[in-house]
Short mmCIF file of C-alpha atoms and ligand atoms in Angstrom, two decimals:
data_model
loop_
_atom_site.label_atom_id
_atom_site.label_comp_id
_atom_site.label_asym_id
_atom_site.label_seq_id
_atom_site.Cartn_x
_atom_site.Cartn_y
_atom_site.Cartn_z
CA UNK A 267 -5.50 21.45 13.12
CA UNK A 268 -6.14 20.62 9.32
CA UNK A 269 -3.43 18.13 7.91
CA UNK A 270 -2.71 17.99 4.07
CA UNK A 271 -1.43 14.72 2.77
CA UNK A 272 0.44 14.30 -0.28
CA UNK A 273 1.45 10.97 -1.82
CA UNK A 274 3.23 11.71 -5.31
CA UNK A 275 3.99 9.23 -8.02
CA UNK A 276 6.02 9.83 -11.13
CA UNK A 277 3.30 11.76 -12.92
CA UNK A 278 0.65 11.37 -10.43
CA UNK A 279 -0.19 13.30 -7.07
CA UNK A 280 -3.36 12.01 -4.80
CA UNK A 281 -3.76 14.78 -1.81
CA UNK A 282 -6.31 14.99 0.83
CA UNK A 283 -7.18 17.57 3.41
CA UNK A 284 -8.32 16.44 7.07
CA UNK A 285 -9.28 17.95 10.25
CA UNK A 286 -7.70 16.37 12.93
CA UNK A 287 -9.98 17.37 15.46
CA UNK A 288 -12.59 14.99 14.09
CA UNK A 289 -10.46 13.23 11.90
CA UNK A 290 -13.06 14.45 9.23
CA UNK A 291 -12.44 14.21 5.33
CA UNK A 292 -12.45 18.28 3.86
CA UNK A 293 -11.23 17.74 0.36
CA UNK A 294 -9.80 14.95 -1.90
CA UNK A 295 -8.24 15.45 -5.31
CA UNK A 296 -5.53 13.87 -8.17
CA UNK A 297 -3.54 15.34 -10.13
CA UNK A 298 -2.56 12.87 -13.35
CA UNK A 299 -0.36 13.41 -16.50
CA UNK A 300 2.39 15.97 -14.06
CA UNK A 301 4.85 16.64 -16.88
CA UNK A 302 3.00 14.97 -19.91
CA UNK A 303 0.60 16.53 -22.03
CA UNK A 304 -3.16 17.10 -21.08
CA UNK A 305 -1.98 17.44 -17.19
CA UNK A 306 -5.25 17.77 -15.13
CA UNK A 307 -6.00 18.34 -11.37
CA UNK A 308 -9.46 16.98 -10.39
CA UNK A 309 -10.38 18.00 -6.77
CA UNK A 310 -13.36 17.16 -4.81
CA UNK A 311 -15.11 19.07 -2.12
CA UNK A 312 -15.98 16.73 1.06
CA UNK A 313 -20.13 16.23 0.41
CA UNK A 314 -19.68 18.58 -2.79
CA UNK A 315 -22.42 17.17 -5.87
CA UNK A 316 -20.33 17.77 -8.35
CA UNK A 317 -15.96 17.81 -8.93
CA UNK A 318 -14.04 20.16 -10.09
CA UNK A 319 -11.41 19.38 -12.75
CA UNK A 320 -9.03 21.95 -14.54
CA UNK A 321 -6.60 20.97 -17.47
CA UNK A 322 -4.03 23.35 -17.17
CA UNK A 323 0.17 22.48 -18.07
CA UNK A 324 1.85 21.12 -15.24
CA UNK A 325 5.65 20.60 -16.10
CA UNK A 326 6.90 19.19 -12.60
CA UNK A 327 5.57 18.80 -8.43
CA UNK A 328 5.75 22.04 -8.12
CA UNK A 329 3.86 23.47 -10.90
CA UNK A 330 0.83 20.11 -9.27
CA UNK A 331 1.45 21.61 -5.49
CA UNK A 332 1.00 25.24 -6.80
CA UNK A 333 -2.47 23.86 -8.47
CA UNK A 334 -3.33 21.89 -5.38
CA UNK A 335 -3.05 25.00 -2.97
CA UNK A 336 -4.91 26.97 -5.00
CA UNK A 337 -7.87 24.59 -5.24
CA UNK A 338 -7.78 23.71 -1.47
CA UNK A 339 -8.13 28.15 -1.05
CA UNK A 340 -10.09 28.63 -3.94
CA UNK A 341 -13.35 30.61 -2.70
CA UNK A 342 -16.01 28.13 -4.08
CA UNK A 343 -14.54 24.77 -4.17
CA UNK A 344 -11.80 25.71 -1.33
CA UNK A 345 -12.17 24.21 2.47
CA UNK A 346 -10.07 26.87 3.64
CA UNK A 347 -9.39 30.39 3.15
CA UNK A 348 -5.75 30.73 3.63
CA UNK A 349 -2.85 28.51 3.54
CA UNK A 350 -1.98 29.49 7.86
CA UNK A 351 -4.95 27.06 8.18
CA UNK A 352 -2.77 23.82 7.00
CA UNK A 353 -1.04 22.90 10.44
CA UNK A 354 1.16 20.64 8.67
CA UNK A 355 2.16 18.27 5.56
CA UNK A 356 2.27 14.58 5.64
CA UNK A 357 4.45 12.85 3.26
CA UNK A 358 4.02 9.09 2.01
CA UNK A 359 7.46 8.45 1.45
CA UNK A 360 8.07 4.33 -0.15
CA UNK A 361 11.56 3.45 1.25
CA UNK A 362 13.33 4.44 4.24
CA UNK A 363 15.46 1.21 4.41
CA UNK A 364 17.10 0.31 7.80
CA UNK A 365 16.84 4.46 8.63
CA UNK A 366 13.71 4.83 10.26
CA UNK A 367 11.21 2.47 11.85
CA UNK A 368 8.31 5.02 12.48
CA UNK A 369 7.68 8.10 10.95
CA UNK A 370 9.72 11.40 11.68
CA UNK A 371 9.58 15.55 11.12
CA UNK A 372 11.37 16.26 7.83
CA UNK A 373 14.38 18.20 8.26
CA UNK A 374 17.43 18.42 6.41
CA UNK A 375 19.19 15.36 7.60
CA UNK A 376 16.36 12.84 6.70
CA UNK A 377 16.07 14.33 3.39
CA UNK A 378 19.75 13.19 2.54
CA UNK A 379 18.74 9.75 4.51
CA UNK A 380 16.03 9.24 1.95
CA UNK A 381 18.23 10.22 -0.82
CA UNK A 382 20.53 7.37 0.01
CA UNK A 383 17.36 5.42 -0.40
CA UNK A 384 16.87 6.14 -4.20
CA UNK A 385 19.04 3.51 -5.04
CA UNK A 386 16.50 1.17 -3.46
CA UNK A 387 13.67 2.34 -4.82
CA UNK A 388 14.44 4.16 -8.10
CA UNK A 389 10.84 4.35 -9.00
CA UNK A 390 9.11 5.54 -5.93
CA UNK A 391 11.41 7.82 -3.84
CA UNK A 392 11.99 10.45 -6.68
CA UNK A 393 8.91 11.49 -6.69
CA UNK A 394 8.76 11.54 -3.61
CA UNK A 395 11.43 13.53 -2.70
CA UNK A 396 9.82 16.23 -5.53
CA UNK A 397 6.73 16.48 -3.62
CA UNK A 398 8.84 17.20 -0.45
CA UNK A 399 10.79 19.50 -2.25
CA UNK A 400 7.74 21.42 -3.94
CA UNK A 401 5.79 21.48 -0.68
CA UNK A 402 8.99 23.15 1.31
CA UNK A 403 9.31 25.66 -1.78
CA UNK A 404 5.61 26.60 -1.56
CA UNK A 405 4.93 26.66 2.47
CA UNK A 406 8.22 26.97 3.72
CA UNK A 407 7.38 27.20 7.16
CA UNK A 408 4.84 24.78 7.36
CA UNK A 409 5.84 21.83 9.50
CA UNK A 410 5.93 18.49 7.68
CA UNK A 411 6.19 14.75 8.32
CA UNK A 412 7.79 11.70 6.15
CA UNK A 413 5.73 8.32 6.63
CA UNK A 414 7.25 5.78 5.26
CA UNK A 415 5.81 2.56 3.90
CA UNK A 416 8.60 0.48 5.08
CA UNK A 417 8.68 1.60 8.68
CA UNK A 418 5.89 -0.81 10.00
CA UNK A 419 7.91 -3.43 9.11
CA UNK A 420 11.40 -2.62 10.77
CA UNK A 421 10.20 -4.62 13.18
CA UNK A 422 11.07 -8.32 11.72
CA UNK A 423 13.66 -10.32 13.21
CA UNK A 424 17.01 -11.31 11.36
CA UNK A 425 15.25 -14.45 10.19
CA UNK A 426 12.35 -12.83 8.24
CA UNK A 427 14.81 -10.07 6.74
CA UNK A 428 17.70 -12.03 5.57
CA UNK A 429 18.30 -13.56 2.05
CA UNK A 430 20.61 -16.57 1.81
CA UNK A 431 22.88 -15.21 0.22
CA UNK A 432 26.84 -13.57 0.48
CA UNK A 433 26.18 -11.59 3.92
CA UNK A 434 28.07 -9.30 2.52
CA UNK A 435 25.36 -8.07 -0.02
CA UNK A 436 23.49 -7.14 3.19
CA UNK A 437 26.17 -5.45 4.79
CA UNK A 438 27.57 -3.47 1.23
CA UNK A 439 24.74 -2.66 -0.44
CA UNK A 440 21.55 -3.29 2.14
CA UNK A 441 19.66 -6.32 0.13
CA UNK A 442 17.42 -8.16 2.92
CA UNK A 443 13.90 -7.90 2.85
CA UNK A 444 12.08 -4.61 3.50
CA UNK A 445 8.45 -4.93 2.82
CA UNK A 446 5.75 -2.18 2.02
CA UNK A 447 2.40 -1.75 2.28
CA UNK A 448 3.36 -1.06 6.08
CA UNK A 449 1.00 1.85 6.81
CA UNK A 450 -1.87 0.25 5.36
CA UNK A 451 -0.90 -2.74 7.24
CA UNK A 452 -0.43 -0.93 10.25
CA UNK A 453 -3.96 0.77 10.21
CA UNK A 454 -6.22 -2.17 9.43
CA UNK A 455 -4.60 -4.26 12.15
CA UNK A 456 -5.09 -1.47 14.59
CA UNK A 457 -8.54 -1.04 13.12
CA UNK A 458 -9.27 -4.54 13.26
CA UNK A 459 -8.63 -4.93 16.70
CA UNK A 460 -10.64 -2.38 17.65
CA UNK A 461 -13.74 -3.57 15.99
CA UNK A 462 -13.02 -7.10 17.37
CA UNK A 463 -13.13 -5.09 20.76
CA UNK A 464 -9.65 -6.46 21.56
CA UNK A 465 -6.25 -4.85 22.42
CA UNK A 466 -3.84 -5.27 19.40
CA UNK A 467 -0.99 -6.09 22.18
CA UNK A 468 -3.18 -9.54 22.50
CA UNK A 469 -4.08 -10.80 19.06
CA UNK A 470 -1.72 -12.63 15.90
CA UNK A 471 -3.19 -11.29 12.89
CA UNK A 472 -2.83 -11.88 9.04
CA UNK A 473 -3.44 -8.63 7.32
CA UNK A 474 -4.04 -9.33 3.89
CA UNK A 475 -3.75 -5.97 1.49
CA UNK A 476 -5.16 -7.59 -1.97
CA UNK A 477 -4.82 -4.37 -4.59
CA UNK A 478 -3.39 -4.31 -8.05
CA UNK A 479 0.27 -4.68 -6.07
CA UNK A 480 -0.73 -6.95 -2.92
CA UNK A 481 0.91 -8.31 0.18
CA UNK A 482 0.43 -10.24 3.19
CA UNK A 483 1.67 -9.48 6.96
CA UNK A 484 2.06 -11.28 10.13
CA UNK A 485 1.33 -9.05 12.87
CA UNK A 486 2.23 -10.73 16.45
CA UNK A 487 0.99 -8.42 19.29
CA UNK A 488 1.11 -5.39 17.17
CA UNK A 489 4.60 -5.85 15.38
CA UNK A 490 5.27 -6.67 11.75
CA UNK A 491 6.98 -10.39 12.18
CA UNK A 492 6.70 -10.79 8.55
CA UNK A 493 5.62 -9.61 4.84
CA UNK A 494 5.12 -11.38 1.71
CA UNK A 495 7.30 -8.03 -0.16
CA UNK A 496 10.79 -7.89 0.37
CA UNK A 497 13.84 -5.80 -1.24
CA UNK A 498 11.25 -4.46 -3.27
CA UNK A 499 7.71 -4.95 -3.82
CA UNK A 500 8.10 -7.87 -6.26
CA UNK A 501 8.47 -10.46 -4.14
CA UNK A 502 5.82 -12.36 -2.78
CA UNK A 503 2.15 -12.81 -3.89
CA UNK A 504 1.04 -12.57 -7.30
CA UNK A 505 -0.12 -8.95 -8.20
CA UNK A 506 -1.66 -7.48 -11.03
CA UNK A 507 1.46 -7.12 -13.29
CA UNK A 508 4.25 -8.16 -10.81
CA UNK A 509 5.21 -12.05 -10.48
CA UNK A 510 5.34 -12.18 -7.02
CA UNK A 511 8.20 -15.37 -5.81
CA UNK A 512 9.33 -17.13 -8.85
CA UNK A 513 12.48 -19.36 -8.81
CA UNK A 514 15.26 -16.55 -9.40
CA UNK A 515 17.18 -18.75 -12.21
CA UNK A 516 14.30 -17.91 -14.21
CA UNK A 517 15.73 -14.33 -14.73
CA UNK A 518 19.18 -15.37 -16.13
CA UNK A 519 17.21 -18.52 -18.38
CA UNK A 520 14.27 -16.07 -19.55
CA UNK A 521 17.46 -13.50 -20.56
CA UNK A 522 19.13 -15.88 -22.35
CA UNK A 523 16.07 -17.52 -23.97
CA UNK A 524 14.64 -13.90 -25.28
CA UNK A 525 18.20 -12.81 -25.85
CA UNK A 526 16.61 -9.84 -23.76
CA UNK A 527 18.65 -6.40 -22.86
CA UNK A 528 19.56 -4.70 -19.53
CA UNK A 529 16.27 -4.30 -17.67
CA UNK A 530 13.61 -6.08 -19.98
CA UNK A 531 13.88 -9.05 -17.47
CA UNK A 532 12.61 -6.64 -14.57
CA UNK A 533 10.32 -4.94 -17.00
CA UNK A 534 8.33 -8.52 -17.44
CA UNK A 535 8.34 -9.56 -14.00
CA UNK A 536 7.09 -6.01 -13.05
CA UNK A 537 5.03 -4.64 -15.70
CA UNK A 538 3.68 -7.91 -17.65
CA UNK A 539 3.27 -10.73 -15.28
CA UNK A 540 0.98 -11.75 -12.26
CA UNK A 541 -2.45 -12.13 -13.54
CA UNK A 542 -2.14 -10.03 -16.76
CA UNK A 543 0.85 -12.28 -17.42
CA UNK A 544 -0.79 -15.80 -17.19
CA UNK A 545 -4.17 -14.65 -18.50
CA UNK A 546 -3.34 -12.42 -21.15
CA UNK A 547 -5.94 -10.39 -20.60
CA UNK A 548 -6.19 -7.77 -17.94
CA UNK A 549 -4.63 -6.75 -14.48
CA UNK A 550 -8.12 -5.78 -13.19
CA UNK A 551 -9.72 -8.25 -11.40
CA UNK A 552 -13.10 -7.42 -12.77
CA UNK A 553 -12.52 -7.99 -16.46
CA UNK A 554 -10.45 -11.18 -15.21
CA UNK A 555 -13.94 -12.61 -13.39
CA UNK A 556 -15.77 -11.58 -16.29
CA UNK A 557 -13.71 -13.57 -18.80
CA UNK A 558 -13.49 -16.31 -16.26
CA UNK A 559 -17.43 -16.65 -16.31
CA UNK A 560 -17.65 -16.70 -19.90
CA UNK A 561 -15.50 -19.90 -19.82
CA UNK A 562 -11.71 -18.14 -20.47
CA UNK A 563 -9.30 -21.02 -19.24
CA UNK A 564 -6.09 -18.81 -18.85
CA UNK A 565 -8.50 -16.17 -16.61
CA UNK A 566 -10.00 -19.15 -14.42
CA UNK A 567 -5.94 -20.03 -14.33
CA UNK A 568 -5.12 -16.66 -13.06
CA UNK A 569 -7.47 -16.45 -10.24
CA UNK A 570 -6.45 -19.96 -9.48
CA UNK A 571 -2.58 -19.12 -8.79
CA UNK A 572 -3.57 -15.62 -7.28
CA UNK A 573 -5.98 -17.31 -4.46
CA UNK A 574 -3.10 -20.17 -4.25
CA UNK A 575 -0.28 -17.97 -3.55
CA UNK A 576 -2.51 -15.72 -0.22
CA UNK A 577 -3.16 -19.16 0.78
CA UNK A 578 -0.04 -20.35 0.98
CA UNK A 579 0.81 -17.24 2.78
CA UNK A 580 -1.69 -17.25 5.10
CA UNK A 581 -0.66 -20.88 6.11
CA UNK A 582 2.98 -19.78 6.41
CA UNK A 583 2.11 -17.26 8.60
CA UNK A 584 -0.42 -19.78 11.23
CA UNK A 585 2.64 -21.52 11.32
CA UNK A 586 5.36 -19.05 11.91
CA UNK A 587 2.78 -16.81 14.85
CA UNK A 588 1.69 -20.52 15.87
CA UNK A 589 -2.21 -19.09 15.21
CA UNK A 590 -3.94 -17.04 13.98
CA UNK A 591 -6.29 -14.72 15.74
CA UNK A 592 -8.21 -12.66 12.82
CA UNK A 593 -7.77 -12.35 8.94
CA UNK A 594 -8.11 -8.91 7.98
CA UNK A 595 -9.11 -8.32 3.85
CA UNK A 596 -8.37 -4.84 2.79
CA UNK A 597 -7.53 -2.85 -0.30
CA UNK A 598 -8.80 -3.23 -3.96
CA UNK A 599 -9.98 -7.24 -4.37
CA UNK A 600 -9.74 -7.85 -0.65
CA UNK A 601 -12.39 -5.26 -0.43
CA UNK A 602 -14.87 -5.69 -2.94
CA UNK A 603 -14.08 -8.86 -4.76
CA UNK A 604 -16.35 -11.43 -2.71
CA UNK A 605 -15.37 -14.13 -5.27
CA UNK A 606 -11.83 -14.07 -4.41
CA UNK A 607 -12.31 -13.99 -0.73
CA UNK A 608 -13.96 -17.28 -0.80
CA UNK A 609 -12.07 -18.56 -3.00
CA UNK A 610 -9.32 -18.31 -0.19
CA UNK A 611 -10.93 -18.72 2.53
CA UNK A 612 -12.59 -22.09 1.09
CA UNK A 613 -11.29 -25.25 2.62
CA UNK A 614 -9.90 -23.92 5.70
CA UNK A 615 -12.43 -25.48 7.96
CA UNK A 616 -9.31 -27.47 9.44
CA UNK A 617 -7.80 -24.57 10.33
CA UNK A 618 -10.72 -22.78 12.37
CA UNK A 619 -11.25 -20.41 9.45
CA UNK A 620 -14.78 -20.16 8.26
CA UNK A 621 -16.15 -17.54 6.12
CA UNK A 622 -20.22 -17.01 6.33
CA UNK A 623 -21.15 -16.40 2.43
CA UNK A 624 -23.66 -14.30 3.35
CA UNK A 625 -22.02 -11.99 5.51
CA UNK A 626 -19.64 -12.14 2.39
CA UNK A 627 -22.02 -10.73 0.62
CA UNK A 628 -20.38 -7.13 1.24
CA UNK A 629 -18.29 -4.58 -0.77
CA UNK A 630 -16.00 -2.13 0.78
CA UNK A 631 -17.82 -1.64 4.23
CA UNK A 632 -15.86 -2.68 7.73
CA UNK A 633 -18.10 -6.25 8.46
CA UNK A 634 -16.59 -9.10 10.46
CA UNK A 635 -16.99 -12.20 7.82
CA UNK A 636 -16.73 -14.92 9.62
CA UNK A 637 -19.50 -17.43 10.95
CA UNK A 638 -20.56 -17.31 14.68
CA UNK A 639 -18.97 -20.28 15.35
CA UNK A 640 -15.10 -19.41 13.76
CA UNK A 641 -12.55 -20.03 15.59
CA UNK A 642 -10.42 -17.22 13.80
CA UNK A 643 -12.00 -13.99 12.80
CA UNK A 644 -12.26 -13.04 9.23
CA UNK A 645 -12.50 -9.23 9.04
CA UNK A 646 -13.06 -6.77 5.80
CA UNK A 647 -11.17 -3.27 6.72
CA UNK A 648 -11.12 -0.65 4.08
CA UNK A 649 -7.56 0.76 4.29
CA UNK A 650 -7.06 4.23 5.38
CA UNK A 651 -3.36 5.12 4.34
CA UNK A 652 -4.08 8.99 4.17
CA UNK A 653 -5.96 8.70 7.53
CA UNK A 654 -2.86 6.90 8.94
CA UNK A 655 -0.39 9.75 7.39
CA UNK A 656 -2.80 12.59 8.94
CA UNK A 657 -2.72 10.96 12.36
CA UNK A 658 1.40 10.53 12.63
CA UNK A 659 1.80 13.87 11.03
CA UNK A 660 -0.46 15.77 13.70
CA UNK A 661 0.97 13.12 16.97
CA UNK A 662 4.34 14.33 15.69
CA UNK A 663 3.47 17.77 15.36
CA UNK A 664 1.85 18.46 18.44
CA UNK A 665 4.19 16.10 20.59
CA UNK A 666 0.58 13.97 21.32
P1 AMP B 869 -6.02 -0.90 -5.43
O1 AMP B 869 -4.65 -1.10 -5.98
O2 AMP B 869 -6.14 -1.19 -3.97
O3 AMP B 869 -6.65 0.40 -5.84
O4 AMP B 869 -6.93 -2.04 -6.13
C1 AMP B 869 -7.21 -1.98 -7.49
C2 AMP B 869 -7.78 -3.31 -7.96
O5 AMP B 869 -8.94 -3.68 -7.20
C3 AMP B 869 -8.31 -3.24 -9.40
O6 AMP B 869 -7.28 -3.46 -10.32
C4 AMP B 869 -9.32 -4.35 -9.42
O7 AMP B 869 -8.65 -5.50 -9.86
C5 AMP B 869 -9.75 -4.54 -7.99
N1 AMP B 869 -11.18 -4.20 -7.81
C6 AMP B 869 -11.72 -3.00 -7.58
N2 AMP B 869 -13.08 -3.10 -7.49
C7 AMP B 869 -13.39 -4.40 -7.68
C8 AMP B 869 -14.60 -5.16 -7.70
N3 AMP B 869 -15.78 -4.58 -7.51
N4 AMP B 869 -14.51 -6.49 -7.94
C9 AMP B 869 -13.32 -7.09 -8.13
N5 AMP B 869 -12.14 -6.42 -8.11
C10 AMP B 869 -12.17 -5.11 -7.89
#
């Protein structure tokens, strides 16, 4: 069976076709600028030489979807020749809140579930919903599956979800922690035990998922125990433009301060701060390092309080799984920013972490970084999320 996934952003829509037989990769494409002008669909043939792009007006997710089907059937840069050969759609849906703690077959009812869910993610489950909606208008009786980011984690106890605050916060309006990130989180771990050779049921793991919006997760015997996000995917480490934890009186001090309006605070913390906010000069890692190295104080800064702030994590999280089994590096930085993973893994001899700089010495490949003789595993994963979405969607279809 061939699976199409769809992840849709505001004005963005990444999609991938997969045969689930082999799990192979058929076709990849993007579709950037949906409802803006200069909307443009670039789709990419699995071992094609060359991409094909078209610049043609797309007003919503439907008018995207319509352009994705057609590329996926076209008859020279198409995988398949008719739209019977998609089995199924898999959705990445962001919030599911308390609803659903794995992913499920979209039908009516869990459409008005994740509508209740807009509220908690005004940003994210929108567009979402639009891609779910323009998928069911376009292939109406093509199965398809919601996978939500916040499912993974459904698993934490009381005492990782709960904010001290009024309870009643919780019970009224549903503010505890969440976290995100979950299916990426979900696939390196099971990845990473699999490479180590070990069942996942056996190992505590710190899944680190170090992008432009990053998060760490304690995984004890294969269940989210805890996340560095929370009610949304500020909290926690530093990011490229998100603060991460800062002391919430901040918010009402920095409002009164700037004499700023309804939603500049959240604007700041989301859209100028982390490491674009303290250097003051990019969000990508690899202009940061290259600043750093020509001697830029407030880029040497940022790194600084980005490593500080996965290390503190990573501590947290020895100490709340009592050990640590393997650290697991994924996404963006974790990936291919060497630097940075030494950086944090530096000075935790104490700790049975020890990274082999050679071995480090990688970018984007699955390698276990550690030194013979480390006690804990350190592990780089590339992250999978569509491969993840593919593999629920056709379980759930097929009953496997
Ligand atoms: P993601 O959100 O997972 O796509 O990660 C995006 C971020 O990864 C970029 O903003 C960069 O900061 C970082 N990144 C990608 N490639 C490199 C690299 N070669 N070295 C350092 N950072 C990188």
């Amino acid at each position: 069976m061939n699976v199409l996934v769809i992840n849709c952003g505001s004005s963005s829509l990444k999609y991938q076709v997969l045969d689930m037989k082999t799990e192979s990769l058929m076709a990849k494409g993007l579709v950037e600028r949906i409802g803006l002008d200069g909307s443009i669909i670039t789709h990419e043939k699995a071992g094609a030489e060359e991409k094909f792009k078209l610049e043609t007006p797309m007003a919503n997710h439907t008018d995207a979807i319509g352009h994705v089907l057609e590329a996926i059937t076209d008859k020279d840069h198409g995988v398949i020749t008719s739209m019977d050969e998609i089995g199924a759609v898999g959705h990445r849906v962001v919030h599911a809140g308390e609803k659903y703690a794995s992913s499920v077959l979209i039908t009516p009812d869990v459409i008005n579930a994740l509508e209740e869910c807009v509220d908690l993610a005004p940003l994210h489950n929108p567009p979402n919903l639009s891609g779910i909606d323009a998928c069911k208008a376009l292939m109406p009786n093509t199965p398809m599956v919601g996978v939500f980011d916040t499912a993974f984690h459904q698993t934490m106890p009381p005492e990782s979800y709960i904010y001290a605050i009024p309870y009643e916060y919780y019970e009224k309006y549903g503010i505890r922690r969440y976290g995100f990130h979950g299916t990426s989180h979900k696939y390196v771990a099971e990845r990473g035990a699999e490479i180590l050779g070990q069942s996942i049921d056996k190992l505590k793991l710190i899944t680190c998922h170090l992008g432009n919006g990053a998060s760490v997760t304690a995984i004890k015997y294969g269940k989210s125990i805890d996340t560095s996000m929370g009610f949304t995917p500020l909290e926690g480490l530093v990011m490229g433009t998100r603060s991460g934890d800062i002391d919430p009186a901040i918010v009402t001090f920095m409002r009164e301060k700037g004499n700023l309006k309804p939603g500049e605070a959240n604007d700041i913390l989301n859209k100028k701060s982390g490491v674009l906010g303290i250097s003051g000069v990019s969000s990508d890692f690899r202009d940061l390092e290259k600043a750093a190295e020509e001697g830029n104080e407030r880029a040497i800064l940022a790194l600084k309080v980005f490593a500080h702030k996965v290390r503190f994590y990573i501590g947290a999280y020895i100490a709340e799984m009592n050990g640590v089994d393997a650290i697991i590096f994924t996404a963006g930085v974790g990936e291919n920013d060497m630097g940075m993973r030494d950086i944090i893994c530096s000075n935790l001899h104490n700790l049975g972490i020890k990274l082999d700089l050679v071995k480090n010495r990688v970018r984007g490949k699955e390698t276990v970084l550690s030194t013979d003789d480390s006690k804990v595993k350190i592990l780089l994963v590339p992250t999978n999320e569509e491969l993840m979405i593919a593999r629920d969607t056709y379980k759930i279809v097929t009953k496997k």
